Structure formats: C-alpha cells, structure tokens
Amino acid sequence: MQTNYPVDSIIDRWNADPDFVIEMFQDIQDKFRFIPQEALNRVAERTGKPRGVLFHIATFYKAFSLEEKGRQEIQICMGTACYVKGAPNILAAFERELKIKSGETTADRMFTLSEVRCVGACGLAPVVVVGDDVIGGVTPSMATEIVKKYSKEG
Ligand code: FES
C-alpha cells in the first residue's frame, strides 16, 4: 500500500481498479471539493487509465470540478419556469452581492456562484439552490439575506 500521496487512501479503497475511477473521483471530489491536478495524475499512474480519459470523465460529469469551489455553492436555476419569473435579475443580484460573476468563486473560497438548468421544482420558481437546500420564490432583494445566512453555516 502506498501512502505518499493524500489520494492514495482513496485509490486503495477501490483497489486501484480502473473500473472504479468514477467512484475514486467522487471520493476525491467529496474530500477536496474539486479534483486537483495531482490527484488526477495519481489516479492515472496507479490505475493505468490514460490521463486523457480521466480528464474527459472529470469534465463530462457535472458533479466533478477541476477547479476548487467555495464551501457553499449557490446555484441559480435558469430553466424556463425560473427564467420567465426573473432568474436573470436574481443572478445579477447575487453577482453584485458576492462581487463575482457566474461560474466564479469568491476570493475567500466561501461561495461559488453558478447557473443550473431546471432543478425539478418549477412550482416554486424562481428557485435558488444552496448546498442541499432548494429555496423557492426568490426575489433579487433576498440575495443579501441568503448570502448572510449561508456565510454563517459555511
Ligand atoms: S425551471 Fe427552475 S426549477 Fe424548473
């Protein structure tokens, strides 16, 4: 068993089996909140899976990120129901509040702001998802309050 790298224990958990690289990535993502380049390289080295294939997997699945995300992810639903009920204004309000653009992470790594397609809660539109919480009936003026609430929980 090799323990030189922080991800080795995760790779060991899956016996360095190339058929389980997605599971390894899930564990790595959970641990670091993203897939560091060194982790991807180490999975390639130990499983024998080509780096190009691993890179494709890491970029293909939305659950994985190659960039470090904030402790909390604020996702603005831009699906049709939310869009027509003002989602673009809500996104703009969060961009102003967090002083970042969609897809970016705050400098203190507290929040990542992103857009998602329909999250299946159209009846609550417009919807914002923070972590596991689905918040319905959001208005732009609620951005400050939501950011404040989750800053404390982070
Ligand atoms: S469009 Fe936003 S939840 Fe369906």
mmCIF file with all atom_site columns, C-alpha atoms and ligand atoms in Angstrom, residues 76-84 87 116-129 134, ligand 1:
data_model
loop_
_atom_site.group_PDB
_atom_site.id
_atom_site.type_symbol
_atom_site.label_atom_id
_atom_site.label_alt_id
_atom_site.label_comp_id
_atom_site.label_asym_id
_atom_site.label_entity_id
_atom_site.label_seq_id
_atom_site.pdbx_PDB_ins_code
_atom_site.Cartn_x
_atom_site.Cartn_y
_atom_site.Cartn_z
_atom_site.occupancy
_atom_site.B_iso_or_equiv
_atom_site.pdbx_formal_charge
_atom_site.auth_seq_id
_atom_site.auth_comp_id
_atom_site.auth_asym_id
_atom_site.auth_atom_id
_atom_site.pdbx_PDB_model_num
ATOM   1  C  CA  . ILE A 1 76  ? -29.381 29.958 -9.774  1.00 0.00 ? 76  ILE A CA  1
ATOM   2  C  CA  . CYS A 1 77  ? -31.943 27.987 -11.757 1.00 0.00 ? 77  CYS A CA  1
ATOM   3  C  CA  . MET A 1 78  ? -32.111 29.345 -15.295 1.00 0.00 ? 78  MET A CA  1
ATOM   4  C  CA  . GLY A 1 79  ? -34.656 26.800 -16.542 1.00 0.00 ? 79  GLY A CA  1
ATOM   5  C  CA  . THR A 1 80  ? -37.656 28.169 -18.437 1.00 0.00 ? 80  THR A CA  1
ATOM   6  C  CA  . ALA A 1 81  ? -40.069 28.482 -15.490 1.00 0.00 ? 81  ALA A CA  1
ATOM   7  C  CA  . CYS A 1 82  ? -37.492 30.284 -13.375 1.00 0.00 ? 82  CYS A CA  1
ATOM   8  C  CA  . TYR A 1 83  ? -36.196 32.341 -16.287 1.00 0.00 ? 83  TYR A CA  1
ATOM   9  C  CA  . VAL A 1 84  ? -39.599 33.837 -17.086 1.00 0.00 ? 84  VAL A CA  1
ATOM   10 C  CA  . ALA A 1 87  ? -33.979 34.375 -12.797 1.00 0.00 ? 87  ALA A CA  1
ATOM   11 C  CA  . VAL A 1 116 ? -28.216 25.344 -13.484 1.00 0.00 ? 116 VAL A CA  1
ATOM   12 C  CA  . ARG A 1 117 ? -30.996 24.133 -15.723 1.00 0.00 ? 117 ARG A CA  1
ATOM   13 C  CA  . CYS A 1 118 ? -34.336 23.127 -14.249 1.00 0.00 ? 118 CYS A CA  1
ATOM   14 C  CA  . VAL A 1 119 ? -33.888 21.513 -10.847 1.00 0.00 ? 119 VAL A CA  1
ATOM   15 C  CA  . GLY A 1 120 ? -37.369 19.990 -10.932 1.00 0.00 ? 120 GLY A CA  1
ATOM   16 C  CA  . ALA A 1 121 ? -39.008 22.453 -8.563  1.00 0.00 ? 121 ALA A CA  1
ATOM   17 C  CA  . CYS A 1 122 ? -40.715 24.648 -11.170 1.00 0.00 ? 122 CYS A CA  1
ATOM   18 C  CA  . GLY A 1 123 ? -43.774 25.115 -8.928  1.00 0.00 ? 123 GLY A CA  1
ATOM   19 C  CA  . LEU A 1 124 ? -41.508 27.102 -6.579  1.00 0.00 ? 124 LEU A CA  1
ATOM   20 C  CA  . ALA A 1 125 ? -39.980 29.256 -9.338  1.00 0.00 ? 125 ALA A CA  1
ATOM   21 C  CA  . PRO A 1 126 ? -37.835 31.211 -9.259  1.00 0.00 ? 126 PRO A CA  1
ATOM   22 C  CA  . VAL A 1 127 ? -35.540 28.829 -7.461  1.00 0.00 ? 127 VAL A CA  1
ATOM   23 C  CA  . VAL A 1 128 ? -32.060 29.082 -5.967  1.00 0.00 ? 128 VAL A CA  1
ATOM   24 C  CA  . VAL A 1 129 ? -30.224 26.019 -4.666  1.00 0.00 ? 129 VAL A CA  1
ATOM   25 C  CA  . VAL A 1 134 ? -33.919 24.423 -2.546  1.00 0.00 ? 134 VAL A CA  1
HETATM 26 S  S1  . FES B 2 .   ? -37.157 25.847 -14.246 1.00 0.00 ? 1   FES B S1  1
HETATM 27 FE FE1 . FES B 2 .   ? -36.351 26.257 -12.302 1.00 0.00 ? 1   FES B FE1 1
HETATM 28 S  S2  . FES B 2 .   ? -36.996 24.553 -11.175 1.00 0.00 ? 1   FES B S2  1
HETATM 29 FE FE2 . FES B 2 .   ? -37.751 24.122 -13.131 1.00 0.00 ? 1   FES B FE2 1
#
